[in-house]
Structures are given as structure tokens and as C-alpha cells.
Coordinates of C-alpha atoms and ligand atoms in Angstrom, one line a residue:
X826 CA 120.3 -75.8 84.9
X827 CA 120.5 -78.4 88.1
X828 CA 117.6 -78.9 90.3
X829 CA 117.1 -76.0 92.8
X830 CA 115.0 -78.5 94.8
X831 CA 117.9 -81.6 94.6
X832 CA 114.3 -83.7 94.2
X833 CA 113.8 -84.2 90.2
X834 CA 116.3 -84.8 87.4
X835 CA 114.7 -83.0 84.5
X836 CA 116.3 -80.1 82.0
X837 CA 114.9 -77.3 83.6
X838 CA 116.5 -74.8 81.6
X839 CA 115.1 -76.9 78.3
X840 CA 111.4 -77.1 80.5
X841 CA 111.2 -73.3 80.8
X842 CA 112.4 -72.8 77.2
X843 CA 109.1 -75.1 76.5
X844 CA 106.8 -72.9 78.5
X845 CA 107.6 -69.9 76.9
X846 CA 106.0 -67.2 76.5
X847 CA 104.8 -67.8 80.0
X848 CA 106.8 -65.8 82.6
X849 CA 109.4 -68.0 84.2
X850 CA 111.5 -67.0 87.4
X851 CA 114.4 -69.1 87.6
X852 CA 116.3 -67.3 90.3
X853 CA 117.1 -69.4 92.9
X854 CA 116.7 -67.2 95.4
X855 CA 113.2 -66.2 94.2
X856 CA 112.2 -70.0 93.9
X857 CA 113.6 -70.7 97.2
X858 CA 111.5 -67.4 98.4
X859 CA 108.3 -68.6 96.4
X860 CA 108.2 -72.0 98.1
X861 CA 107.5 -71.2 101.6
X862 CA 104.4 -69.9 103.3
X863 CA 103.5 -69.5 106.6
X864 CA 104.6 -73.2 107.7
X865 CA 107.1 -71.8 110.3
X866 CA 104.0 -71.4 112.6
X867 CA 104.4 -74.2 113.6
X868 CA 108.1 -75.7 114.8
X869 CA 106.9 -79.3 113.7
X870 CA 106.0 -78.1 110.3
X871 CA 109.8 -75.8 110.5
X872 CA 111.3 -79.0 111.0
X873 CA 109.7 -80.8 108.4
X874 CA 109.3 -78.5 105.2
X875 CA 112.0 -75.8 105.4
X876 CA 114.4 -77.5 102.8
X877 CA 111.7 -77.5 100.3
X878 CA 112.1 -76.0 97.7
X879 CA 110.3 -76.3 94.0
X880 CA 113.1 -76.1 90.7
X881 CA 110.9 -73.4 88.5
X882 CA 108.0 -71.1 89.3
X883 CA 106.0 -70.3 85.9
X884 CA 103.6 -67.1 86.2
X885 CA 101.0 -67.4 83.8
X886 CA 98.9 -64.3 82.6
X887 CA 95.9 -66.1 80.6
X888 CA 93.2 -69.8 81.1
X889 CA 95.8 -70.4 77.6
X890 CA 98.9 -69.5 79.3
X891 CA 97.9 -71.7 82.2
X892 CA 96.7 -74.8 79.9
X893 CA 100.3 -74.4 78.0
X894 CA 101.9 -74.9 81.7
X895 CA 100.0 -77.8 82.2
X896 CA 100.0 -79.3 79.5
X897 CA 104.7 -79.0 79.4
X898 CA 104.1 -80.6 82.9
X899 CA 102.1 -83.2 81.8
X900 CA 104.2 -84.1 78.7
X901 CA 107.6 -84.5 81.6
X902 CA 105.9 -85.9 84.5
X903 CA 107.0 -82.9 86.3
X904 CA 105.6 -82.5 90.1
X905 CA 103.2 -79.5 90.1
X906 CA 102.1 -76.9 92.9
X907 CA 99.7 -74.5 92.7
X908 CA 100.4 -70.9 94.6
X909 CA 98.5 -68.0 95.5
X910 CA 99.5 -65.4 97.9
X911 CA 101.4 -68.6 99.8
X912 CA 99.6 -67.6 103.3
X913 CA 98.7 -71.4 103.8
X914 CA 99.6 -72.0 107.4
X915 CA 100.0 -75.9 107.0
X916 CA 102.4 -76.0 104.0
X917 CA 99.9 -76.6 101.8
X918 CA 101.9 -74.6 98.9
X919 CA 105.1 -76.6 99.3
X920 CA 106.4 -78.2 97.1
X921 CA 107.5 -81.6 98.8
X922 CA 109.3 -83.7 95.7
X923 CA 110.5 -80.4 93.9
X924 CA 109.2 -79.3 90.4
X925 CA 107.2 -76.8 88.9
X926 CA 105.6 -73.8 91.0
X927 CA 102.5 -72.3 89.3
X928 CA 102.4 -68.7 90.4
X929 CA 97.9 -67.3 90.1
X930 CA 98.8 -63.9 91.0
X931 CA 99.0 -62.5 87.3
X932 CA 95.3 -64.1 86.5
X933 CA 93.6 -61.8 88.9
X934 CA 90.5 -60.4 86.6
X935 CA 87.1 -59.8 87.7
X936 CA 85.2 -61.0 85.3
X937 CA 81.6 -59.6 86.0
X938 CA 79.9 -58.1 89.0
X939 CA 76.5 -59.0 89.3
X940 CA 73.7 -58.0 92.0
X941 CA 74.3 -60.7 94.1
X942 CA 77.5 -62.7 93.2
X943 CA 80.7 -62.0 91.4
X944 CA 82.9 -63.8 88.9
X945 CA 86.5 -63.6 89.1
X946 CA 89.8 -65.6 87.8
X947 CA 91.5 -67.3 91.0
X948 CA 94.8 -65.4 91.0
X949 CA 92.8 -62.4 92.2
X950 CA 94.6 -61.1 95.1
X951 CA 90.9 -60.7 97.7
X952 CA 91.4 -56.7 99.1
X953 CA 91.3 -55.8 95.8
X954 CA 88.2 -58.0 95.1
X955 CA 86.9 -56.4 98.2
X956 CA 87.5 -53.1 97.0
X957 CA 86.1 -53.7 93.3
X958 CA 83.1 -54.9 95.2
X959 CA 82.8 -52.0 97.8
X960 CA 82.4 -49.5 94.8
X961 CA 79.3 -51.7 93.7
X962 CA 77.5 -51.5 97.4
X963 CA 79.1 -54.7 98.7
X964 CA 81.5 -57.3 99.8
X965 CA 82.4 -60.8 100.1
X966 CA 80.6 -63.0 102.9
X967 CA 83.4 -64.7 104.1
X968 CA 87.0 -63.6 103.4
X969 CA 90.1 -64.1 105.3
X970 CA 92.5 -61.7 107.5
X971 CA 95.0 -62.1 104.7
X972 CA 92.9 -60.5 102.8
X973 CA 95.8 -58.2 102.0
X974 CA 98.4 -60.8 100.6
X975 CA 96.0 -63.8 99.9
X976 CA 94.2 -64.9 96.4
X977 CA 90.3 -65.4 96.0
X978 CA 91.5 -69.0 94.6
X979 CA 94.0 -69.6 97.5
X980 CA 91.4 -68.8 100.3
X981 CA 88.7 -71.2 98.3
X982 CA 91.7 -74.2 97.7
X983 CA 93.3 -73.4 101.2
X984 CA 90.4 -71.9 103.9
X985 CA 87.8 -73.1 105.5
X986 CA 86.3 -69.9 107.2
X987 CA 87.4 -66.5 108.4
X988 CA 85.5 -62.8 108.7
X989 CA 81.8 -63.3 108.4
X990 CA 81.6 -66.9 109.2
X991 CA 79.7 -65.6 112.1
X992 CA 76.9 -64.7 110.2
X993 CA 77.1 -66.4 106.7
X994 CA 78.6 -69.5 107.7
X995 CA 81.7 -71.9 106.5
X996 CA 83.4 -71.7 102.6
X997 CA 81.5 -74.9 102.6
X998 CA 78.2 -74.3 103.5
X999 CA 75.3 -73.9 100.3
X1000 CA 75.3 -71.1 98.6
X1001 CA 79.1 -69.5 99.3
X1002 CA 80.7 -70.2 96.4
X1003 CA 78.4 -70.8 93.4
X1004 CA 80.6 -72.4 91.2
X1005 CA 84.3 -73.4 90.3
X1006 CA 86.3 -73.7 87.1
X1007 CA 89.1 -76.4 86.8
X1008 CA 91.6 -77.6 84.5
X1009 CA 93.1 -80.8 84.6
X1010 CA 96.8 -81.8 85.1
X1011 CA 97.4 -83.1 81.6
X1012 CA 99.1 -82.8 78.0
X1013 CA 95.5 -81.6 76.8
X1014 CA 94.3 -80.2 79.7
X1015 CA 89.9 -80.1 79.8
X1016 CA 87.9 -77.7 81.7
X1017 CA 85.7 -78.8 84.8
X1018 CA 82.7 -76.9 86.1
X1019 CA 81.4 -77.8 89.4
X1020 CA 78.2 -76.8 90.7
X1021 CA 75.8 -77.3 93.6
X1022 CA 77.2 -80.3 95.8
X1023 CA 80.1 -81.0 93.5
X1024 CA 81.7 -77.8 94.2
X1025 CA 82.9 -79.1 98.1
X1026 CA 84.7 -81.7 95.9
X1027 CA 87.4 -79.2 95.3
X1028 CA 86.8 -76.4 97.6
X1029 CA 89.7 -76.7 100.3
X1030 CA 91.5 -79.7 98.7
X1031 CA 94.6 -77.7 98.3
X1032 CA 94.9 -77.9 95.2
X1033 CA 95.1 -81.5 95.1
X1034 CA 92.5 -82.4 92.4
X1035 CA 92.1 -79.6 89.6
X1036 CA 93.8 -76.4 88.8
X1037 CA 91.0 -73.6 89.4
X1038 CA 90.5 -71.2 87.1
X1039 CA 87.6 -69.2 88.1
X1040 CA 85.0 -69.0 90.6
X1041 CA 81.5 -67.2 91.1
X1042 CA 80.6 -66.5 94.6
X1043 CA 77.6 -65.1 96.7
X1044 CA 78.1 -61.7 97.7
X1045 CA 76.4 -59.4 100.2
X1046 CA 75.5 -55.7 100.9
X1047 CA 78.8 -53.9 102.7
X1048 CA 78.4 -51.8 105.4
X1049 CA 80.3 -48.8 107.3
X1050 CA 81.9 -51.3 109.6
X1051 CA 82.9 -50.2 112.8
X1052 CA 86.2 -52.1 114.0
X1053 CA 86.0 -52.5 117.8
X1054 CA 87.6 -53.9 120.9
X1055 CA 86.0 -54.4 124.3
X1056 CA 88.0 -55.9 127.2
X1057 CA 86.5 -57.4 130.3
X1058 CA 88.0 -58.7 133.7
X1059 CA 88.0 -62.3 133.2
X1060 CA 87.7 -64.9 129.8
X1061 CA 84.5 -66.6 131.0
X1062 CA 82.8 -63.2 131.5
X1063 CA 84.3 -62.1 127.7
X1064 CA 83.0 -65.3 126.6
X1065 CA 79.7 -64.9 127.5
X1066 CA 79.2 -61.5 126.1
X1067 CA 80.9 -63.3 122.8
X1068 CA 77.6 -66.1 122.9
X1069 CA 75.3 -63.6 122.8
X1070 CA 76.8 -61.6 120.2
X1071 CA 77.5 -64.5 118.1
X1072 CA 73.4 -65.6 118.8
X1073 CA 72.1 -62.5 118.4
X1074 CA 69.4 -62.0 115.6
X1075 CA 69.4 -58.3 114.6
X1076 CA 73.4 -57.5 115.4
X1077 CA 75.0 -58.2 112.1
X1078 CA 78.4 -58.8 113.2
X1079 CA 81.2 -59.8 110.9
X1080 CA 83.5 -61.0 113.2
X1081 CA 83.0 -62.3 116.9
X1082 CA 86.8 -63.3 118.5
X1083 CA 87.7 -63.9 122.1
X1084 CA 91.1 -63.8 123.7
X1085 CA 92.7 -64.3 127.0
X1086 CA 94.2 -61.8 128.5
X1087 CA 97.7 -63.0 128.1
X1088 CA 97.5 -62.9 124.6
X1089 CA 97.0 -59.2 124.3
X1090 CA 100.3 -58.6 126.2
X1091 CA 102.2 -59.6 123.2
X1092 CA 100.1 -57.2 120.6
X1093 CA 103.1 -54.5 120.6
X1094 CA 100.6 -52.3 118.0
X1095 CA 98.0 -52.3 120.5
X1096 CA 100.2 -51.2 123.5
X1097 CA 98.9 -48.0 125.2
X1098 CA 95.2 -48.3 123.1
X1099 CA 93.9 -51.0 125.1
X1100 CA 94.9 -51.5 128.7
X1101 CA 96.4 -54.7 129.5
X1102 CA 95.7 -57.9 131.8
X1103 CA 91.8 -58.1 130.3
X1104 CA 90.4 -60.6 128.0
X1105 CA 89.5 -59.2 125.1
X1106 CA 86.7 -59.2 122.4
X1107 CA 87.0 -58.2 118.9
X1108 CA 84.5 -57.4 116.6
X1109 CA 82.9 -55.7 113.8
X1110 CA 79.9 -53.8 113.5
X1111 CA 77.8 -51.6 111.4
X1112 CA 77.7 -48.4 112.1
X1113 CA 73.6 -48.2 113.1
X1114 CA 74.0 -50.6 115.1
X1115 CA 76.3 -49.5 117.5
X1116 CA 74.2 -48.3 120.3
X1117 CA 72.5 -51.6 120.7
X1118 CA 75.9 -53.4 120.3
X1119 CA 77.3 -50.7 123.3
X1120 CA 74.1 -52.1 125.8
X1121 CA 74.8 -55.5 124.8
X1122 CA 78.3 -55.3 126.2
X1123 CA 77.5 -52.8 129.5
X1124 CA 75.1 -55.7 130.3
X1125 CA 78.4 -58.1 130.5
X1126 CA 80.3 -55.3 132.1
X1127 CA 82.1 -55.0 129.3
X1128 CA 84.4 -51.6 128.2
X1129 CA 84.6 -50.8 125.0
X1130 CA 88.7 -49.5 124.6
X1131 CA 88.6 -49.4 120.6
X1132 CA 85.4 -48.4 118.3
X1133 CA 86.9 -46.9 114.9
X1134 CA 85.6 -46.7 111.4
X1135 CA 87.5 -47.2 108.5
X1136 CA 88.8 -43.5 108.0
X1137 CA 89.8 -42.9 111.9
X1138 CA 91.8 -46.3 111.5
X1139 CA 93.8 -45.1 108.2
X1140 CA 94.6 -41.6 109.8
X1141 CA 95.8 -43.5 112.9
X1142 CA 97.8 -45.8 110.8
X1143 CA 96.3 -48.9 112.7
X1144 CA 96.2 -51.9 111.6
X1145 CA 92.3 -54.0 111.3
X1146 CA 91.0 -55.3 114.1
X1147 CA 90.8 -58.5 111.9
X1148 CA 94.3 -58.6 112.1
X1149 CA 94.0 -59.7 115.6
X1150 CA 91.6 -62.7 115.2
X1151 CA 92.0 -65.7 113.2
X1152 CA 95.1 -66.9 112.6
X1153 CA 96.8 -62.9 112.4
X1154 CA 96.7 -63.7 116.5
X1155 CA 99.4 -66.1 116.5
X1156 CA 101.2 -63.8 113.6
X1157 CA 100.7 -61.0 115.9
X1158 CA 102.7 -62.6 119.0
X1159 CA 104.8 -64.5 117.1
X1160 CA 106.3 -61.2 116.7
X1161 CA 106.7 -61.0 119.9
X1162 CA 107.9 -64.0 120.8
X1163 CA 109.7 -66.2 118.2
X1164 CA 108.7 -69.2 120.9
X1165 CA 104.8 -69.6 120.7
X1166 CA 102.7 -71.7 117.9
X1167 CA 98.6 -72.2 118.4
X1168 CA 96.3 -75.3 118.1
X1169 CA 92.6 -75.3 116.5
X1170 CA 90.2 -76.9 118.0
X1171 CA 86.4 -77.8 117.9
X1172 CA 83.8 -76.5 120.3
X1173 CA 80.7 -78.1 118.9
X1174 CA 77.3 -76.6 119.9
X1175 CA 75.6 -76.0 122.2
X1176 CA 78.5 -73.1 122.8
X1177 CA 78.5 -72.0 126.7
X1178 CA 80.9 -70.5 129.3
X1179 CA 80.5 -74.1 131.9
X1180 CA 82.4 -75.6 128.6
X1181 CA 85.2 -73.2 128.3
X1182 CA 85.5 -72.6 132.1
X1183 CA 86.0 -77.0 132.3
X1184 CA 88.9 -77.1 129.8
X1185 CA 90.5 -73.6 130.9
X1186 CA 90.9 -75.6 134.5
X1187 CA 92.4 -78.8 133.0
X1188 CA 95.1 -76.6 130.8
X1189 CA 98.4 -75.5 131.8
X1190 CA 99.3 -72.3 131.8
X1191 CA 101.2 -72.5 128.8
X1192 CA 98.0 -72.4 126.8
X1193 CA 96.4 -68.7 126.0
X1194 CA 92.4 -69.7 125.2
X1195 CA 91.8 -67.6 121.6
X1196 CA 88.3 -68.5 120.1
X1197 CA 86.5 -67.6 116.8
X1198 CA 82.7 -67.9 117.1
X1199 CA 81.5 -69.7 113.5
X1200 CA 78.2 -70.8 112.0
X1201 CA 78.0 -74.5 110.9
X1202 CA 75.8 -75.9 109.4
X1203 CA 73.1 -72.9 110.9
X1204 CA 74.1 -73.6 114.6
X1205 CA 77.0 -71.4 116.7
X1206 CA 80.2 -73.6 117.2
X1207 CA 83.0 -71.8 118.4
X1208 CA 87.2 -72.6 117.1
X1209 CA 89.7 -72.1 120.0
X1210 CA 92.9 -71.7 118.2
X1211 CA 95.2 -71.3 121.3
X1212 CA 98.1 -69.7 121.9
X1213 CA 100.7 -72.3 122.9
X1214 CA 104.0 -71.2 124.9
X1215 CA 105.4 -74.4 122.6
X1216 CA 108.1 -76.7 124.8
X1217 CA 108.0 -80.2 123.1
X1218 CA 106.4 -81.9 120.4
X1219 CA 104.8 -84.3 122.8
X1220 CA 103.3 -81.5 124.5
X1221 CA 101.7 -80.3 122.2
X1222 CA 99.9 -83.7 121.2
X1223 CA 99.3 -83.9 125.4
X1224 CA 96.9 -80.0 124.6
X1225 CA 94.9 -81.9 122.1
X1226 CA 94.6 -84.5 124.0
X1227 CA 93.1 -82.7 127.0
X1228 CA 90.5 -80.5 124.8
X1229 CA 89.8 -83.8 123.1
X1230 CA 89.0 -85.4 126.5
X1231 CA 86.9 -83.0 127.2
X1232 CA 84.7 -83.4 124.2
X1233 CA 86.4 -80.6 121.8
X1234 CA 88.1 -82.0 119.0
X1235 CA 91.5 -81.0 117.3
X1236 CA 92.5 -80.9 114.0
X1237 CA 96.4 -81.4 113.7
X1238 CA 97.5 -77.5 112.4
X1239 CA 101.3 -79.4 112.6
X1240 CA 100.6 -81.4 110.3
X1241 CA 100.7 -80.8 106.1
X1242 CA 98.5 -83.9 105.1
X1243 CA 95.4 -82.6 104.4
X1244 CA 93.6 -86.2 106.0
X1245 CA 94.9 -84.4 109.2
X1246 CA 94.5 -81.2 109.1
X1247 CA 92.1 -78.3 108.3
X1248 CA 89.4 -80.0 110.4
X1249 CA 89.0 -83.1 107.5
X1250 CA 89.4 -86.6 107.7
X1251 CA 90.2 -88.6 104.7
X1252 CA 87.5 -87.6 101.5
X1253 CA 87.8 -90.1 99.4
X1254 CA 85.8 -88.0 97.1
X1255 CA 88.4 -85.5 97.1
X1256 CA 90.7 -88.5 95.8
X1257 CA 87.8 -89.8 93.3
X1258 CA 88.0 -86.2 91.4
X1259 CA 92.0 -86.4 91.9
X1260 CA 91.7 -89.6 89.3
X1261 CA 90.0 -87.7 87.1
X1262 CA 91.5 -84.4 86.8
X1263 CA 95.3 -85.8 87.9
X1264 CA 95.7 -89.2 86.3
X1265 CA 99.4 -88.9 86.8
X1266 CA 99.6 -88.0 90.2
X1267 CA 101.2 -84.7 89.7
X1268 CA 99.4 -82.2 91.5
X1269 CA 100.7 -81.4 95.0
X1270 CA 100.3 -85.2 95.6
X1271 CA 102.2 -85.6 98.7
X1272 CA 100.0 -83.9 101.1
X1273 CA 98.0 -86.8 100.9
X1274 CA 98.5 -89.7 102.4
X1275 CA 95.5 -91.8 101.0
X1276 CA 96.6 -91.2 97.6
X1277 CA 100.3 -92.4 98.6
X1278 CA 98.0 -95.4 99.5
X1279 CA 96.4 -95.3 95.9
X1280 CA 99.7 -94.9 94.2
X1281 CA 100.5 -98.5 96.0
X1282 CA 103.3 -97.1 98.3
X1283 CA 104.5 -98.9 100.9
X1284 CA 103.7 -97.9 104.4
X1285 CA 107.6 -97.0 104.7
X1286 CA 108.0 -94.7 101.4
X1287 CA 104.9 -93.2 102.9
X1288 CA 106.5 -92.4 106.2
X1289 CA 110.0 -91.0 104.6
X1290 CA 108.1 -88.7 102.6
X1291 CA 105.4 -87.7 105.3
X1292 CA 106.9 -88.2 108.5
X1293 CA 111.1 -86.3 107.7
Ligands
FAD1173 C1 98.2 -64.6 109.4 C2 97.3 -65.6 108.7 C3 95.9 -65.4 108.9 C4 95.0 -66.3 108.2 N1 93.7 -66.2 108.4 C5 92.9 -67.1 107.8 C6 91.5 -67.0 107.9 O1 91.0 -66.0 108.4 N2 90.7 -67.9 107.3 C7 91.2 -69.0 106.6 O2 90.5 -69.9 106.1 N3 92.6 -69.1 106.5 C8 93.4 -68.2 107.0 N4 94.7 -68.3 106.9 C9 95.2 -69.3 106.0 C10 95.4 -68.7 104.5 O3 95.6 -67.3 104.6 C11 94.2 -68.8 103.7 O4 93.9 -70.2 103.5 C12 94.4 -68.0 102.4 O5 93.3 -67.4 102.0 C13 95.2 -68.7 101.4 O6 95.3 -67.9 100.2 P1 96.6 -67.8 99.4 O7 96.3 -67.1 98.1 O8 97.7 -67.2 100.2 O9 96.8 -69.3 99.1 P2 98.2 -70.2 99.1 O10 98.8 -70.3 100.4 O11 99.1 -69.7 98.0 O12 97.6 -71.6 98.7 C14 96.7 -72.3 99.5 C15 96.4 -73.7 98.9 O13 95.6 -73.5 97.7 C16 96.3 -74.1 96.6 N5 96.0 -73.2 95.4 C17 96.3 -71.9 95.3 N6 95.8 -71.4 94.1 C18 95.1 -72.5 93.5 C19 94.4 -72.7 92.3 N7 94.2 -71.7 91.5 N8 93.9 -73.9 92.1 C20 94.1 -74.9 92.9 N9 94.7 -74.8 94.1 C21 95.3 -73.6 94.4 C22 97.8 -74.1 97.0 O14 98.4 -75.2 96.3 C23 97.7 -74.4 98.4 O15 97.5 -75.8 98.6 C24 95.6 -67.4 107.5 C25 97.0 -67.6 107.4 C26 97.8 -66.6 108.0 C27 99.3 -66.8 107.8

């Protein structure tokens, strides 16, 4: 069998003889199909990774079956890439020098519910985690608006935040995830626990450092969440509304989004539900506390258009209001409009309107204000991740440029190094572990470019592989 990927010159059809009885898909079609994810968000990203592709994708069932994938890898110095659900927005799952494609989604077990946390294997796919969990009285803090599609071990290699960060704060802040189970990348692969601080060593590292196996994580009490929308006539007066949600200490919000008004003229689903030309505010809350949550928003002359549980939302066959915050915004329009892409940027705290009204007025108006309010670290910061009418590369870097200027830093989304983006700079940290569990370099290894550095590159070899 030749290379799919045109990147590596190994026997593939002798390789996936070796992994057996491991599932192999050798189509190459489905290969081709199985080494994208959502990198087309971005036209830099479209440019750079669509003729990717891995050579083999290997769908292991068992921790053994997994191991014995490994451990073949390891023995033919084949490139490896992890993949979950493959809703990584930066590329993370893409295989950049070819190789073997490591498909979770058959490892998807819970292992044990307990009162407080829950143990799982990482190809579990996270609605059905949710739902597993819902039966028991509750639900993960923090999970994505893939939720649908994604993997529990996906969204803890790949995320960051998503619903719930309001409340319960970032992946990485104490307590999230409890602990994580790794295997190393080779011939006898060993078993890594990390715990307490150690666990942020390979939480959102995509997958550069260890194989995850398992994780336990923190769980919380569900409740009858009311999914609504509330529109106002201008995105500093949404805004403000949005602070004091976020702030508020008794309104247990999972989600607190913002967007401009232009943004909702490209929700096609939404068309005829909630009137156009007004910003927007999306939200969810628990049913008792609606009727505080309705004063709080008649005092910022807010009008709620949308307030639905979960069974009026299935009878109207509509989608989550979750699936208009976070990054489902830009997948929302981008229906829409093939044409538009989105930034993500910092607003540290103190969060306030003065902020958002200064950078609105130094934008063009090819930039859509969309922000997600977030605990860090205990204090409300808010992301804007913009909606971008995208014209040119260099205008793109000119947005960032602006918020930067104005004291809200970006993190590169058009970018697939992970020193760039997922708000991270270079963890060296991250690269100590990758010496450990991935002596040979094997795992995902060019979406760094400090370990390009490590493997003693030179700054040009770095640039062909990183830069196109
Ligand atoms: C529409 C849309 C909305 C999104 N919303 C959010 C959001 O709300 N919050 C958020 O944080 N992100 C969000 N994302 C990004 C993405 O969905 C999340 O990071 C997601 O949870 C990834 O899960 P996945 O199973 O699809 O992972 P994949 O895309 O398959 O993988 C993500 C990374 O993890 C690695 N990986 C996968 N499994 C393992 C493993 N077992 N061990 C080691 N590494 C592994 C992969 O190699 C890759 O680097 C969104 C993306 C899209 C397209």
C-alpha cells in the first residue's frame, strides 16, 4: 500500500497487518475524511493544512489495544496523531508529516460515577457523558458546544473553556479535572498518572506529550436549564446586562454570551424567533431562577425573545442556544456566508462597557464584537471571539493588532502551533513531559515549534514545515 499522505515511506499494508486485531481503516477516502477537523475556519489554516492527510487510522477498543498501537508505532518510527471527535478548530488533529491516526471514539466507557466526580476512558463521546451523568442528578462543569460530536479526552487535550466557565471557571483551574491517565509513545509503552498541579502538564497540550487514557473530573448538580435569548438595542447596553449576569452571586448561569447585532443576521435557524438588528444575549438558567433573571434584564431594558426548557426545544426541533455561543457562532454564519472567519481575544478584568465601547470605535466595520464572559483564576474576564468579514491575511493581523493596542490581547486562532495559539505561550513544561512520555518525537510533534528547536532543526526546516 503507498502512502496516502505522500509524507512517510513505510509498508503500510505490512504496519496494519502488525496492529491487528486492532480495527484499521485503510480507505483512502476515510483517511483523507478522518484527518481534517474544523481547520477551514480559518482561510490561513485552509491554506496551510488542507493537503494533510495521515496514511492509516487504527481504532482501538481496549488501554491493551491502544498500548499494542503504540507500541507497532514505536517499533517503525511512525508519526502518530491522536483524534477524538476532530472538532479542534486550530488543526490540532492533523496529521502534518503523515502516519498513523489513532481514532478514541471506540474507548468511550464510564468507568464509575461517584457523588461528586466521574471516571471515564477519553474516547467517550461528552453528550453521552452528559446524559449518563443527568440520570445520576448531574453534569459536567465545563463542557463544550460540541458536546454532540466531541470526546471527554478531546475537549481536556484540545479546550480550554466552554459552557459553565462562567461559574466554575477554566479546564485549567484546581479542581476541574482530578486526574489524568497517559501512556507513553513507545515499544513498551508505561502508564502516567497526573495529579494536583501536574495534571495542567498535559491538559490542553494537544496531545503532544502522552496518550490519555482516562480521566476523573469534578462534577456538579444539573439543573432544569432554561435556554434563553434576550436582545437589546445597542451592544454596550447588552453588554452591560452580560457584566452583571456574569457577577452576579445567586444567578447560577451556565452560559453568559454577547453578540452584535450583525451577527444574528446570519443565524438562518433563528430567523422569525428573534427579531433582527438587536444585540443579543444568550444564556442559561435554572428554572427557579427565572424570575429574578427576568428583573435583572427589564432593568437593562432588555426583551427576552427565547426562554425554552429542554422539552419545548426538542418539540420545536431547535437547536441549543449553546450552539450559538462559543465557537458554534462562527459555525453558525459560516453557513451563511462561506467568507467570514473570527479572532479570540483577551479582555482581562476589570470587565466594563468604557472598554468594549473604546475598541468597538477603533474597529472597522468588518469586525462583528461576539464575547464569552469566563472565570479566571476567580475574577470575570470576558473572550471576544469576533466575527471577521475576512479580506486579507494582513488584515486580519492589523484586528489583533488594534485590540492588542488597546490592552486586550489575541491569541493567534490561524495558527496550528500550539506556542501561538489557544491563549499559550511556549510551556516548556509541556515539552519537559514530551521527553519523557515521547522520547522519539512521534506524537503530533509538529505543532510545536519549540520542540522543532529541541529536535535541533534549523530555523529554515522549521519554517517549511510551519509556515507552507
Ligand atoms: C463549532 C465548534 C465549537 C467549539 N466550541 C468549543 C468550546 O465551547 N470550548 C472549547 O474549549 N473548544 C471548543 N471548540 C474546539 C473543540 O470542539 C474542543 O476542543 C473539543 O472538545 C475537542 O474535542 P474532540 O474530541 O473533537 O477533539 P479532537 O479535535 O479530535 O482533538 C483535539 C486535540 O486533542 C488531541 N487528542 C484527542 N484525543 C486525545 C487523547 N486521548 N490523548 C491525547 N490527545 C488527544 C488531538 O490530537 C488534538 O490535538 C469548538 C470547535 C468547534 C468546531
Amino acid at each position: 500500500m503507498t502512502s496516502i499522505s505522500g509524507k512517510t515511506t513505510l509498508d503500510w499494508t505490512g504496519f496494519a497487518a502488525e496492529l491487528a486485531p486492532v480495527e484499521v481503516i485503510d480507505e483512502p477516502v476515510l483517511v483523507k475524511k478522518r484527518s481534517r477537523d474544523f481547520f477551514w475556519y480559518s482561510p490561513i489554516l485552509d491554506r496551510r493544512l488542507k493537503a494533510c492527510f495521515g496514511d492509516l487510522v487504527a481504532r482501538p477498543k481496549t488501554r491493551a489495544e491502544l498500548s499494542h498501537c503504540l507500541s507497532v508505532a514505536a517499533r517503525h518510527r511512525a508519526p502518530i496523531t491522536l483524534r477524538g471527535g476532530g472538532t479542534g478548530n486550530y488543526g490540532q488533529s492533523v496529521p502534518m508529516e503523515g502516519g498513523l491516526i489513532i481514532d478514541t471514539t471506540a474507548m468511550g466507557k464510564i468507568v464509575e460515577i461517584g457523588p461528586d466526580f466521574v471516571r471515564v476512558e477519553a474516547g467517550c463521546n461528552i453528550l453521552a457523558l452528559n446524559n449518563a451523568l443527568m440520570a445520576h442528578g448531574r453534569e459536567l462543569p465545563i463542557f463544550p458546544s460540541t458536546q454532540d460530536i466531541a470526546t471527554i479526552g478531546g475537549f481536556i487535550s484540545g479546550g480550554s473553556a466552554g459552557i459553565g466557565t462562567v461559574s466554575h471557571g477554566m479546564l485549567r483551574d484546581a479542581g476541574n479535572v482530578m486526574e489524568i491517565r497517559a501512556l507513553s509513545a513507545e515499544e513498551a509503552p508505561r502508564e502516567v498518572v497526573f495529579t494536583g498541579d501536574q495534571i495542567n502538564m498535559i491538559h490542553h497540550a494537544w496531545g503532544i506529550n502522552g496518550v490519555i487514557t482516562e480521566l476523573t473530573l469534578r462534577t456538579v448538580p444539573t439543573e432544569d436549564w432554561i435556554g434563553c435569548i434576550v436582545t437589546f438595542d445597542s451592544y454596550p447596553a447588552c453588554h452591560g446586562a452580560a457584566i452583571d449576569l456574569a457577577q452576579s452571586e445567586t444567578i447560577r448561569r451556565k452560559l453568559c454570551s454577547t453578540l452584535d447585532a450583525q451577527i444574528g443576521t446570519y443565524f438562518d435557524k433563528l430567523r422569525g424567533l428573534v427579531p433582527e438588528g438587536r444585540a443579543m444575549l444568550v444564556t442559561l438558567i435554572p428554572r427557579a431562577q427565572m424570575a429574578e433573571f427576568r428583573a435583572l434584564m427589564a432593568a437593562h431594558h432588555g426583551t427576552i425573545a427565547l426562554a425554552m426548557d429542554e422539552a419545548e426545544r426538542l418539540a420545536r426541533k431547535l437547536p441549543h442556544v449553546f450552539e450559538f455561543s462559543y465557537n458554534h457562532t462562527t459555525l453558525q454564519a459560516l453557513k451563511t456566508d462561506r467568507k467570514v472567519t473570527y479572532l479570540q481575544i483577551l479582555f482581562p478584568a476589570p470587565v466594563n462597557v468604557a472598554k468594549v465601547i473604546e475598541v468597538q470605535a477603533a474597529l472597522g466595520d468588518d469586525v462583528f464584537m461576539h464575547h464569552e464572559f469566563a472565570r479566571m483564576g476567580g475574577q470575570v474576564v470576558s473572550f471576544d471571539l469576533p466575527l471577521v468579514k475576512y479580506t486579507t491575511d494582513a488584515r486580519l493581523y492589523e484586528i489583533m493588532d488594534i485590540y492588542a493596542a488597546h490592552g486586550c490581547p489575541a491569541s493567534d486562532p490561524h495558527s496550528c502551533i500550539i506556542e501561538e495559539g489557544g491563549m499559550k505561550k511556549a510551556d516548556y513544561r509541556h515539552l519537559a513531559w514530551k521527553k519523557r512520555m515521547d522520547p522519539m518525537g512521534l506524537l503530533n510533534s509538529p505543532k510545536s515549534r519549540e520542540w522543532a528547536r529541541v529536535r535541533g532543526m534549523t530555523a529554515e526546516e522549521i519554517e517549511a514545515l510551519h509556515g507552507g
